[in-house]
Coordinates of C-alpha atoms and ligand atoms in Angstrom, one line a residue:
Chain A
M1 CA 15.9 -9.8 22.9
G2 CA 15.3 -6.2 23.8
I3 CA 13.8 -3.8 21.2
K4 CA 13.9 -0.1 21.7
A5 CA 12.3 2.6 19.6
V6 CA 13.5 6.2 19.9
N7 CA 11.5 9.1 18.4
L8 CA 10.1 7.1 15.6
N9 CA 8.4 9.0 12.9
Y10 CA 6.9 7.7 9.7
I11 CA 5.3 9.4 6.8
Y12 CA 3.7 7.5 4.0
G13 CA 4.2 8.8 0.4
Q14 CA 6.7 11.4 1.4
G15 CA 7.2 14.0 -1.3
T16 CA 3.9 13.2 -3.1
A17 CA 0.6 14.9 -2.9
F18 CA -0.6 12.1 -0.6
E19 CA 1.6 12.5 2.4
Q20 CA 0.2 10.8 5.4
Y21 CA 1.7 11.0 8.9
A22 CA 1.4 7.5 10.3
L23 CA 3.8 7.6 13.3
K24 CA 4.6 10.6 15.5
D25 CA 7.5 10.5 18.0
V26 CA 6.9 7.0 19.2
N27 CA 9.2 5.9 22.1
F28 CA 9.2 2.5 23.9
E29 CA 11.4 -0.3 25.1
I30 CA 10.4 -3.9 25.1
Q31 CA 12.3 -6.3 27.3
D32 CA 13.1 -9.9 26.7
G33 CA 10.2 -12.3 27.3
E34 CA 7.4 -9.7 27.6
F35 CA 3.9 -10.2 26.2
I36 CA 2.8 -6.9 24.7
G37 CA -0.7 -6.1 23.6
L38 CA -0.8 -3.4 20.9
I39 CA -4.2 -1.7 20.6
G40 CA -5.5 1.4 18.9
H41 CA -8.4 2.4 16.6
T42 CA -8.4 1.5 12.9
G43 CA -5.7 3.6 11.2
S44 CA -3.9 4.5 14.4
G45 CA -0.6 3.1 13.0
K46 CA -0.3 -0.3 14.6
S47 CA 0.6 -2.2 11.4
T48 CA 2.9 0.6 10.4
L49 CA 4.7 0.4 13.8
I50 CA 5.3 -3.3 13.8
Q51 CA 6.7 -3.3 10.2
H52 CA 9.5 -1.1 11.6
L53 CA 10.5 -3.6 14.1
N54 CA 11.9 -6.1 11.6
G55 CA 13.1 -3.4 9.2
L56 CA 10.4 -3.8 6.5
L57 CA 9.7 -0.1 6.7
K58 CA 12.4 2.5 7.4
A59 CA 11.5 5.2 9.7
T60 CA 11.4 8.7 8.3
S61 CA 13.3 9.8 11.4
G62 CA 14.2 8.1 14.6
E63 CA 16.1 5.0 15.6
I64 CA 15.4 1.4 16.5
Y65 CA 17.8 -0.7 18.6
V66 CA 17.6 -4.5 18.7
N67 CA 19.8 -6.0 21.4
G68 CA 21.4 -2.6 21.7
E69 CA 22.4 -2.4 18.0
N70 CA 21.0 0.3 15.8
I71 CA 19.3 -1.5 12.9
Y72 CA 19.8 1.5 10.6
S73 CA 23.6 1.5 11.0
P74 CA 25.3 0.7 7.7
G75 CA 26.0 -2.9 7.1
Y76 CA 23.4 -4.2 9.6
N77 CA 22.2 -7.6 8.6
M78 CA 18.5 -7.2 7.9
K79 CA 18.0 -10.8 6.9
A80 CA 19.3 -12.0 10.2
L81 CA 17.0 -9.5 11.9
R82 CA 14.0 -10.9 10.1
S83 CA 14.7 -14.4 11.2
K84 CA 15.0 -13.2 14.8
V85 CA 11.9 -11.0 14.7
G86 CA 9.1 -13.0 13.1
L87 CA 6.1 -11.0 11.7
V88 CA 2.7 -12.5 10.9
F89 CA 0.9 -10.0 8.8
Q90 CA -2.8 -9.0 8.9
Y91 CA -4.5 -11.5 6.7
P92 CA -1.4 -13.6 6.2
E93 CA -3.3 -16.2 4.2
H94 CA -2.7 -14.0 1.1
Q95 CA 1.0 -14.9 1.1
L96 CA 0.6 -18.6 0.5
F97 CA 2.1 -19.8 -2.8
E98 CA 3.4 -23.3 -2.7
V99 CA 1.8 -26.4 -4.2
D100 CA 1.3 -28.0 -0.8
V101 CA 1.0 -26.9 2.9
F102 CA 4.2 -28.5 4.0
S103 CA 6.4 -26.9 1.4
D104 CA 4.9 -23.5 2.1
V105 CA 5.8 -23.8 5.8
C106 CA 9.3 -24.8 4.7
F107 CA 9.8 -21.6 2.8
G108 CA 11.0 -19.5 5.7
P109 CA 13.5 -22.0 7.2
K110 CA 14.7 -22.7 3.7
N111 CA 15.6 -19.1 3.3
Q112 CA 17.5 -19.2 6.5
G113 CA 19.8 -21.7 4.8
L114 CA 19.2 -24.6 7.3
P115 CA 19.9 -28.3 6.5
K116 CA 17.0 -30.3 5.0
E117 CA 16.2 -32.4 8.2
E118 CA 16.1 -29.3 10.3
I119 CA 13.8 -27.5 7.9
E120 CA 11.4 -30.5 8.0
R121 CA 11.6 -30.9 11.7
R122 CA 10.7 -27.2 12.2
A123 CA 7.9 -27.4 9.7
R124 CA 6.4 -30.4 11.4
E125 CA 6.6 -28.8 14.8
A126 CA 5.2 -25.5 13.6
L127 CA 2.3 -27.2 11.9
S128 CA 1.5 -29.2 15.0
L129 CA 1.7 -26.0 17.1
V130 CA -1.1 -24.4 15.1
G131 CA -3.1 -27.6 15.2
L132 CA -2.7 -29.0 11.7
D133 CA -1.9 -32.7 11.6
E134 CA -0.3 -34.8 8.8
S135 CA -3.4 -35.2 6.8
Y136 CA -3.0 -31.5 5.7
Y137 CA 0.7 -31.7 4.7
S138 CA 0.1 -32.6 1.1
Q139 CA -3.0 -30.5 0.5
S140 CA -2.9 -27.4 -1.7
P141 CA -3.1 -24.3 0.5
F142 CA -5.6 -22.8 -1.8
E143 CA -8.2 -25.5 -1.1
L144 CA -8.3 -24.9 2.6
S145 CA -10.8 -22.8 4.5
G146 CA -9.9 -19.3 5.5
G147 CA -9.1 -20.3 9.1
Q148 CA -7.0 -23.2 8.0
K149 CA -5.1 -21.0 5.6
R150 CA -4.4 -18.6 8.5
R151 CA -3.0 -21.4 10.5
V152 CA -0.7 -22.4 7.7
A153 CA 0.5 -18.9 7.3
I154 CA 1.2 -18.5 11.1
A155 CA 3.1 -21.8 11.0
G156 CA 5.2 -20.5 8.1
V157 CA 6.5 -17.8 10.5
L158 CA 6.7 -20.0 13.6
A159 CA 8.9 -22.5 11.6
M160 CA 11.6 -19.8 11.5
E161 CA 11.8 -20.1 15.3
P162 CA 12.0 -16.3 15.9
Q163 CA 12.9 -15.0 19.3
V164 CA 10.3 -12.2 19.0
L165 CA 7.0 -13.0 17.4
I166 CA 4.8 -10.2 16.2
L167 CA 1.2 -11.0 15.2
D168 CA -1.1 -8.5 13.5
E169 CA -4.7 -9.4 14.4
P170 CA -4.1 -13.1 14.0
T171 CA -7.6 -14.0 15.0
A172 CA -9.6 -11.7 12.9
G173 CA -12.3 -13.7 11.1
L174 CA -11.7 -17.0 13.1
D175 CA -14.4 -18.8 15.0
P176 CA -14.4 -18.5 18.8
R177 CA -12.8 -22.0 19.2
G178 CA -10.1 -21.2 16.6
R179 CA -9.3 -17.9 18.3
D180 CA -8.8 -19.5 21.7
E181 CA -6.7 -22.3 20.3
I182 CA -4.4 -20.0 18.5
L183 CA -4.1 -17.5 21.3
D184 CA -3.5 -20.3 23.8
Q185 CA -0.8 -21.7 21.6
I186 CA 0.9 -18.3 21.4
D187 CA 0.6 -17.9 25.2
R188 CA 2.3 -21.3 25.6
L189 CA 5.2 -20.3 23.3
H190 CA 5.5 -17.3 25.5
R191 CA 5.5 -19.1 28.8
E192 CA 7.4 -22.3 27.9
R193 CA 10.0 -20.9 25.5
G194 CA 10.2 -17.3 26.8
M195 CA 9.4 -16.0 23.4
T196 CA 8.7 -12.2 23.3
I197 CA 5.3 -11.6 21.8
I198 CA 3.7 -8.5 20.4
L199 CA 0.0 -9.1 19.7
V200 CA -2.0 -6.5 17.7
S201 CA -5.6 -6.9 18.5
H202 CA -9.0 -5.2 18.5
S203 CA -10.3 -7.4 21.3
M204 CA -9.8 -5.8 24.7
E205 CA -10.8 -9.2 26.3
D206 CA -7.9 -11.0 24.5
V207 CA -5.2 -8.4 25.4
A208 CA -6.5 -8.2 29.0
K209 CA -6.3 -12.0 29.3
Y210 CA -2.9 -12.6 27.7
A211 CA -0.7 -9.4 27.7
D212 CA 1.6 -8.3 30.5
R213 CA 1.7 -4.8 29.1
L214 CA -0.3 -2.7 26.7
L215 CA 0.7 -0.1 24.2
V216 CA -2.1 2.1 23.1
M217 CA -1.8 4.0 19.8
N218 CA -3.9 7.0 18.9
H219 CA -3.5 8.8 15.5
G220 CA 0.1 7.6 15.2
E221 CA 1.1 8.6 18.8
K222 CA 1.6 6.4 21.8
L223 CA -1.2 7.2 24.2
F224 CA -0.7 4.8 27.1
D225 CA 1.9 2.3 28.0
G226 CA 1.5 0.0 31.1
P227 CA 0.0 -3.1 32.5
P228 CA -3.6 -3.8 31.3
K229 CA -5.0 -3.0 34.7
E230 CA -3.4 0.4 34.8
V231 CA -4.4 1.1 31.2
F232 CA -8.0 0.0 31.5
K233 CA -8.5 2.4 34.5
H234 CA -8.5 5.1 31.8
Y235 CA -11.5 3.5 30.2
K236 CA -13.1 6.9 29.7
E237 CA -10.2 8.2 27.7
L238 CA -10.0 5.0 25.8
E239 CA -13.6 5.4 24.8
Q240 CA -12.8 8.8 23.5
V241 CA -10.2 7.3 21.1
G242 CA -12.6 4.6 19.8
L243 CA -11.5 1.9 22.2
A244 CA -13.0 0.5 25.4
A245 CA -12.3 -1.6 28.4
P246 CA -13.2 -5.3 28.5
Q247 CA -16.9 -5.9 28.9
I248 CA -16.4 -7.4 32.3
T249 CA -14.8 -4.1 33.6
Y250 CA -18.0 -2.4 32.8
I251 CA -20.0 -4.9 34.7
V252 CA -17.8 -4.5 37.7
Q253 CA -18.1 -0.7 37.5
D254 CA -21.9 -1.1 37.3
L255 CA -21.9 -3.4 40.4
R256 CA -19.8 -0.8 42.3
S257 CA -22.1 2.0 41.3
R258 CA -24.9 -0.1 42.9
G259 CA -23.1 -0.1 46.1
I260 CA -21.5 -3.6 45.9
D261 CA -18.0 -3.5 47.2
I262 CA -16.1 -5.3 44.5
D263 CA -12.5 -4.8 43.4
D264 CA -12.4 -2.2 40.6
N265 CA -9.2 -3.7 39.2
I266 CA -10.9 -6.5 37.4
T267 CA -10.2 -7.0 33.7
T268 CA -10.9 -10.7 33.0
I269 CA -13.8 -13.0 33.5
A270 CA -11.8 -15.4 35.7
E271 CA -10.9 -12.6 38.1
A272 CA -14.5 -11.4 38.2
K273 CA -15.8 -14.9 38.9
E274 CA -13.4 -15.3 41.8
A275 CA -14.3 -11.9 43.3
I276 CA -18.0 -12.5 43.0
L277 CA -17.8 -15.9 44.5
A278 CA -15.8 -14.5 47.4
L279 CA -18.4 -11.9 47.9
L280 CA -21.2 -14.4 47.8
S281 CA -19.6 -16.8 50.2
G282 CA -18.8 -13.8 52.5
K283 CA -22.5 -13.0 52.5
E284 CA -23.6 -16.5 53.3
K285 CA -21.5 -16.6 56.5
T286 CA -23.1 -13.4 57.9
Chain B
M1 CA 9.4 0.8 -2.3
I2 CA 7.3 -0.2 -5.3
R3 CA 4.6 2.3 -4.3
D4 CA 6.8 5.2 -5.4
I5 CA 5.8 4.4 -9.0
T6 CA 3.6 7.3 -10.3
I7 CA 2.1 6.5 -13.7
G8 CA -0.6 8.9 -14.7
Q9 CA -1.1 9.9 -11.1
Y10 CA -3.8 12.5 -10.3
Y11 CA -2.7 15.6 -8.4
P12 CA -5.6 16.9 -6.4
A13 CA -5.9 20.7 -6.5
D14 CA -8.5 23.3 -7.0
S15 CA -7.9 25.0 -10.3
V16 CA -9.8 26.0 -13.4
I17 CA -8.0 23.2 -15.4
H18 CA -9.1 20.6 -12.8
R19 CA -12.7 21.7 -13.2
L20 CA -12.7 21.7 -17.0
D21 CA -14.8 19.1 -18.7
P22 CA -12.6 16.0 -19.4
R23 CA -13.6 16.2 -23.1
T24 CA -12.3 19.7 -23.3
K25 CA -9.0 18.6 -21.8
L26 CA -8.7 15.6 -24.1
F27 CA -9.4 17.8 -27.1
G28 CA -7.0 20.5 -25.8
T29 CA -4.2 18.0 -25.3
M30 CA -4.8 16.6 -28.8
I31 CA -4.6 20.1 -30.3
F32 CA -1.4 20.8 -28.4
L33 CA 0.2 17.5 -29.5
I34 CA -0.8 18.3 -33.2
S35 CA 0.6 21.8 -32.9
L36 CA 4.0 20.4 -31.8
F37 CA 4.2 18.5 -35.1
L38 CA 3.0 21.5 -37.1
A39 CA 5.4 23.9 -35.5
D40 CA 8.5 24.4 -37.6
S41 CA 9.9 27.7 -36.6
I42 CA 11.4 29.2 -33.5
W43 CA 8.4 31.5 -33.0
A44 CA 6.0 28.6 -33.1
Y45 CA 7.9 26.9 -30.4
V46 CA 8.0 30.1 -28.4
L47 CA 4.2 30.3 -28.6
A48 CA 3.9 26.6 -27.6
T49 CA 6.2 27.1 -24.7
A50 CA 4.3 30.1 -23.5
V51 CA 1.0 28.2 -23.7
L52 CA 2.3 25.2 -21.9
A53 CA 3.9 27.3 -19.2
A54 CA 0.7 29.2 -18.7
A55 CA -1.4 26.0 -18.5
I56 CA 1.0 24.5 -15.9
R57 CA 0.9 27.7 -13.9
I58 CA -2.9 27.8 -14.0
S59 CA -3.2 24.1 -13.0
K60 CA -1.4 24.7 -9.7
V61 CA 0.4 21.4 -10.1
P62 CA 4.0 21.9 -8.8
F63 CA 6.6 21.8 -11.6
S64 CA 8.6 19.1 -9.8
F65 CA 5.6 16.8 -10.3
M66 CA 5.4 17.5 -14.0
V67 CA 9.1 16.8 -14.5
R68 CA 8.8 13.4 -12.8
G69 CA 7.1 12.0 -15.9
L70 CA 10.1 12.9 -17.9
K71 CA 12.3 10.4 -16.1
A72 CA 10.6 7.6 -18.0
I73 CA 11.7 9.0 -21.4
V74 CA 15.3 10.0 -20.6
I75 CA 16.7 7.0 -22.6
L76 CA 14.4 7.5 -25.5
L77 CA 15.4 11.2 -25.5
L78 CA 19.1 10.4 -25.5
I79 CA 18.8 8.0 -28.4
S80 CA 16.7 10.2 -30.6
V81 CA 18.9 13.2 -29.9
S82 CA 22.1 11.4 -30.7
F83 CA 20.7 9.9 -33.8
N84 CA 19.6 13.2 -35.1
L85 CA 22.7 14.9 -34.0
F86 CA 25.2 12.6 -35.7
L87 CA 23.3 11.2 -38.6
T88 CA 21.9 14.3 -40.3
D89 CA 23.7 15.4 -43.5
G90 CA 24.6 19.0 -44.0
E91 CA 27.1 21.7 -43.1
T92 CA 29.7 20.3 -40.8
L93 CA 30.2 22.2 -37.5
V94 CA 32.4 19.8 -35.4
K95 CA 34.2 16.7 -36.4
L96 CA 35.1 14.0 -33.8
G97 CA 36.8 11.1 -35.5
F98 CA 34.2 9.5 -37.7
L99 CA 31.4 11.4 -35.9
R100 CA 30.4 14.7 -37.2
I101 CA 27.9 17.2 -36.0
T102 CA 26.1 19.3 -38.7
K103 CA 24.2 22.5 -38.3
E104 CA 21.1 20.8 -39.6
G105 CA 21.6 17.9 -37.2
L106 CA 21.9 20.3 -34.3
Y107 CA 18.6 21.9 -35.3
T108 CA 16.6 18.7 -35.7
A109 CA 18.0 17.3 -32.5
A110 CA 17.0 20.3 -30.6
F111 CA 13.6 20.4 -32.1
M112 CA 13.2 16.7 -31.5
A113 CA 14.1 17.0 -27.9
V114 CA 11.8 19.9 -27.3
R115 CA 9.0 18.1 -29.1
L116 CA 9.4 14.9 -27.0
I117 CA 9.6 16.8 -23.7
Y118 CA 6.5 18.9 -24.5
L119 CA 4.6 15.8 -25.6
V120 CA 5.2 14.3 -22.2
L121 CA 4.6 17.5 -20.3
G122 CA 1.4 18.2 -22.2
S123 CA -0.1 14.7 -21.7
S124 CA 1.0 14.6 -18.0
L125 CA -0.7 17.9 -17.4
M126 CA -3.9 16.2 -18.6
T127 CA -3.5 13.0 -16.5
L128 CA -2.4 15.0 -13.4
T129 CA -5.5 17.2 -13.5
T130 CA -8.1 14.6 -14.5
T131 CA -9.1 11.6 -12.4
P132 CA -9.1 8.3 -14.3
N133 CA -12.8 8.2 -13.9
E134 CA -13.4 11.6 -15.5
L135 CA -11.0 10.6 -18.2
T136 CA -12.9 7.5 -19.2
D137 CA -16.2 9.3 -18.9
G138 CA -14.8 11.9 -21.2
L139 CA -13.6 9.3 -23.7
E140 CA -16.9 7.4 -23.5
K141 CA -18.9 10.5 -24.3
G142 CA -16.5 12.1 -26.7
L143 CA -16.2 8.9 -28.7
G144 CA -19.9 8.1 -28.3
F145 CA -20.6 8.7 -32.0
L146 CA -18.6 5.6 -32.8
K147 CA -21.4 3.5 -31.3
R148 CA -23.4 4.0 -34.4
F149 CA -20.8 2.0 -36.2
G150 CA -21.3 -0.9 -33.8
L151 CA -18.2 -0.2 -31.6
P152 CA -18.8 -1.1 -28.0
I153 CA -17.6 2.2 -26.6
H154 CA -19.3 1.9 -23.3
E155 CA -17.8 -1.5 -22.6
V156 CA -14.4 -0.5 -23.7
S157 CA -14.4 2.6 -21.5
M158 CA -15.7 0.6 -18.5
M159 CA -12.9 -1.9 -18.9
M160 CA -10.5 0.9 -19.1
S161 CA -11.7 2.6 -16.0
I162 CA -11.7 -0.7 -14.1
A163 CA -8.2 -1.4 -15.3
L164 CA -7.0 2.0 -14.2
R165 CA -8.8 1.6 -10.9
F166 CA -7.0 -1.7 -10.3
I167 CA -3.4 -0.4 -10.9
P168 CA -3.0 1.2 -7.5
I169 CA -4.7 -1.7 -5.8
L170 CA -2.4 -4.2 -7.5
I171 CA 0.6 -2.1 -6.6
E172 CA -0.5 -2.1 -3.0
E173 CA -1.1 -5.8 -3.1
T174 CA 2.4 -6.4 -4.6
D175 CA 3.9 -4.3 -1.9
K176 CA 2.1 -6.2 0.9
I177 CA 2.9 -9.7 -0.5
M178 CA 6.5 -8.7 -1.1
K179 CA 6.8 -7.5 2.5
A180 CA 5.2 -10.7 3.8
Q181 CA 7.6 -12.8 1.9
M182 CA 10.6 -10.7 3.0
A183 CA 9.5 -11.3 6.6
R184 CA 9.9 -15.0 5.8
G185 CA 13.4 -14.3 4.5
A186 CA 12.7 -14.0 0.8
D187 CA 15.3 -12.1 -1.1
F188 CA 14.2 -10.2 -4.2
E189 CA 17.4 -8.3 -5.0
S190 CA 20.5 -10.4 -5.0
G191 CA 21.5 -13.4 -7.2
N192 CA 21.8 -13.8 -11.0
L193 CA 18.9 -13.6 -13.5
I194 CA 17.7 -17.1 -13.0
Q195 CA 17.7 -16.9 -9.2
K196 CA 15.9 -13.5 -9.4
A197 CA 13.2 -15.0 -11.7
K198 CA 12.8 -17.9 -9.3
A199 CA 12.5 -15.5 -6.4
M200 CA 9.5 -13.9 -8.1
V201 CA 7.4 -17.1 -7.8
P202 CA 6.4 -16.4 -4.1
L203 CA 5.3 -13.0 -5.2
L204 CA 3.6 -13.7 -8.5
V205 CA 1.5 -16.7 -7.4
P206 CA -0.3 -14.9 -4.6
L207 CA -0.6 -11.8 -6.8
F208 CA -2.3 -13.7 -9.6
I209 CA -4.6 -15.5 -7.2
S210 CA -5.7 -12.3 -5.6
A211 CA -6.1 -10.6 -8.9
F212 CA -8.5 -13.3 -10.1
R213 CA -10.3 -13.3 -6.8
R214 CA -10.8 -9.6 -7.0
A215 CA -12.0 -9.8 -10.6
T216 CA -14.6 -12.4 -9.8
D217 CA -15.7 -10.5 -6.7
L218 CA -16.1 -7.3 -8.7
A219 CA -18.0 -9.1 -11.4
M220 CA -20.3 -10.5 -8.8
A221 CA -20.8 -7.2 -7.1
M222 CA -21.6 -5.5 -10.4
E223 CA -24.1 -8.1 -11.3
A224 CA -25.7 -7.9 -7.9
R225 CA -26.2 -4.2 -8.6
C226 CA -27.8 -5.1 -11.9
Y227 CA -25.1 -3.9 -14.2
R228 CA -25.8 -5.0 -17.7
G229 CA -23.8 -2.8 -20.0
G230 CA -24.3 0.6 -21.4
E231 CA -27.8 0.1 -22.8
G232 CA -30.2 2.6 -21.1
R233 CA -27.6 3.4 -18.4
T234 CA -27.7 7.0 -17.0
K235 CA -24.9 8.9 -15.2
M236 CA -25.0 10.3 -11.7
K237 CA -22.9 13.3 -12.9
P238 CA -23.6 13.7 -16.6
L239 CA -20.9 15.6 -18.4
K240 CA -22.0 19.1 -19.4
Y241 CA -20.1 21.9 -21.1
K242 CA -19.9 25.1 -19.1
S243 CA -18.9 28.5 -20.3
R244 CA -15.3 27.9 -19.2
D245 CA -15.2 24.9 -21.6
R246 CA -16.6 27.1 -24.5
I247 CA -13.9 29.7 -23.9
S248 CA -11.3 27.0 -23.8
Y249 CA -12.4 25.6 -27.1
L250 CA -12.2 29.1 -28.6
L251 CA -8.7 29.5 -27.3
F252 CA -7.7 26.1 -28.7
F253 CA -8.9 27.0 -32.1
L254 CA -7.2 30.4 -31.9
Y255 CA -3.9 28.7 -30.9
I256 CA -3.9 26.1 -33.6
G257 CA -4.9 28.8 -36.1
I258 CA -1.9 30.9 -35.2
I259 CA 0.4 27.8 -35.4
I260 CA -0.9 27.0 -38.9
A261 CA -0.6 30.6 -40.0
M262 CA 3.0 30.6 -38.8
R263 CA 3.7 27.5 -40.7
V264 CA 2.3 28.9 -43.9
M265 CA 3.7 32.3 -43.6
L266 CA 7.1 32.0 -41.9
Ligands
ATP1 N1 0.6 1.8 2.3 C1 0.1 3.0 2.8 N2 0.2 4.1 2.0 C2 -0.3 5.3 2.5 N3 -0.9 5.4 3.7 C3 -1.0 4.3 4.5 C4 -0.5 3.0 4.0 N4 -0.7 2.1 5.0 C5 -1.3 2.8 6.0 N5 -1.5 4.1 5.7 C6 -2.1 5.1 6.5 O1 -1.3 5.2 7.7 C7 -2.2 5.2 8.8 C8 -1.9 4.1 9.8 O2 -2.2 2.9 9.1 P1 -2.0 1.4 9.8 O3 -2.2 0.4 8.7 O4 -0.7 1.4 10.5 O5 -3.2 1.4 10.8 P2 -3.7 0.2 11.8 O6 -3.5 0.8 13.2 O7 -2.9 -1.0 11.5 O8 -5.2 0.0 11.5 P3 -6.1 -1.3 11.4 O9 -6.5 -1.6 12.8 O10 -7.2 -0.9 10.6 O11 -5.2 -2.4 10.9 C9 -3.6 5.2 8.3 O12 -4.1 6.5 8.4 C10 -3.5 4.8 6.9 O13 -4.4 5.5 6.1
MG2 MG1 -3.4 -2.9 10.8

């Protein structure tokens, strides 16, 4: 499902004393099945941008096309859009409200008007995707730990089986194992079901590892747009806007500056490991 | 969406009125409100209008902002005007079936409308130029003498400032939760009354939970910083009258004096 944004502008509190420009002339096009990493400093407009993609915020000016259809055209079915484009908010655990975990996850599919068996099948599947087994089903969501609540909330959106899944910092505040589990699960949804993913993250390592393409926001404007390797080549500029390249890129740069001939295109630890091993085995032979 | 609500919103600007001591503004507003009820002649209203217009001008708050507060009282205004218009006895001007408009009715309705509008404008001028914190500080100090009668003035004003502080936070929270539930297909607009009430559950439950969480967090944070009520507590910025406040008080007394004189003499 393609999403295209044309000259998107958004101003918070328009017409009040507290006008705040949050998006300035943002343009991009996302193809079916891409894994996008959306990065940018705090307050750069990432959360604002993604809320446009399922029609929760209406652009002050500009258009959004989903599957070629303008979502601002009169009579456009926003509810259908929201079940196609699933959005997991920053700190989604604050939206839980049901008496038990299972019914909370059922809330989304129920709103889609599905039959009961289908709702329950989806809820079960979504809960197992986020790694919660049946022992959690009847627990109150308010008695879970923060990370478990997060998983329930993510399952609540997954159960709607969206074609595009947008996650706003889904791993903030999780332990390293929990982060990896959730991100691996998202990656699997992307690879196995061809789900389009937009991942907002402050971790350069995570986006380097999972995303095919990065969008970099700076003060409401799109600064870079391209594959992670291309974008991280601009690490000097990224630093100027409060971002950075992955740690490993710095190590590689450091090695190069010491005269070691290693590929400067490396952004993940796995790649670095291979390159270094190749270099070492090359040395042994000579 | 729900964020557009503007109750008692502060309008930041750099004007003499913004810089006045909150007690002065409270007192001035009170004087103005009293003067509206004392005024009973056209001339008194002309004076009140001039004073209000000058104050708005000096405050640098755009007029469109002031008028926004009036939207809330449109219905009240309509009701009170029509009651006065049709139900006052006196010299008949127009007769429409069983309804009749009298000369006296027209007068009282007009005065009533002006009074109500000025009441709202006068008090919005104060809330627009005073931050909630200044306002409660002003109240606390201005009503401090009541402590002698055992009234917990400090505690009440602290509660007030916390409540005021929480309004925008809760509005923001409501907005967030509403959006999160809408992303899950919740519908807050359509349906009959019962369906609408039911649709509020996914909004209200998380809102209450977060309000209680915030309240306990805040209480904990205040205790961690050794808050223990007003006893012996000092202020970072103690309120102090400056010469502009003294001049303002002088003007207030002059104004109310003239209004009273008009009432007695005209
Ligand atoms: N509800 C709001 N009302 C007014 N201004 C807002 C609101 N939400 C965000 N802003 C402003 O819009 C700008 C962009 O905010 P946004 O939340 O999109 O940033 P972000 O990139 O998601 O940041 P973070 O990484 O901290 O989540 C910020 O300057 C912020 O102050
Ligand atoms: Mg954000």
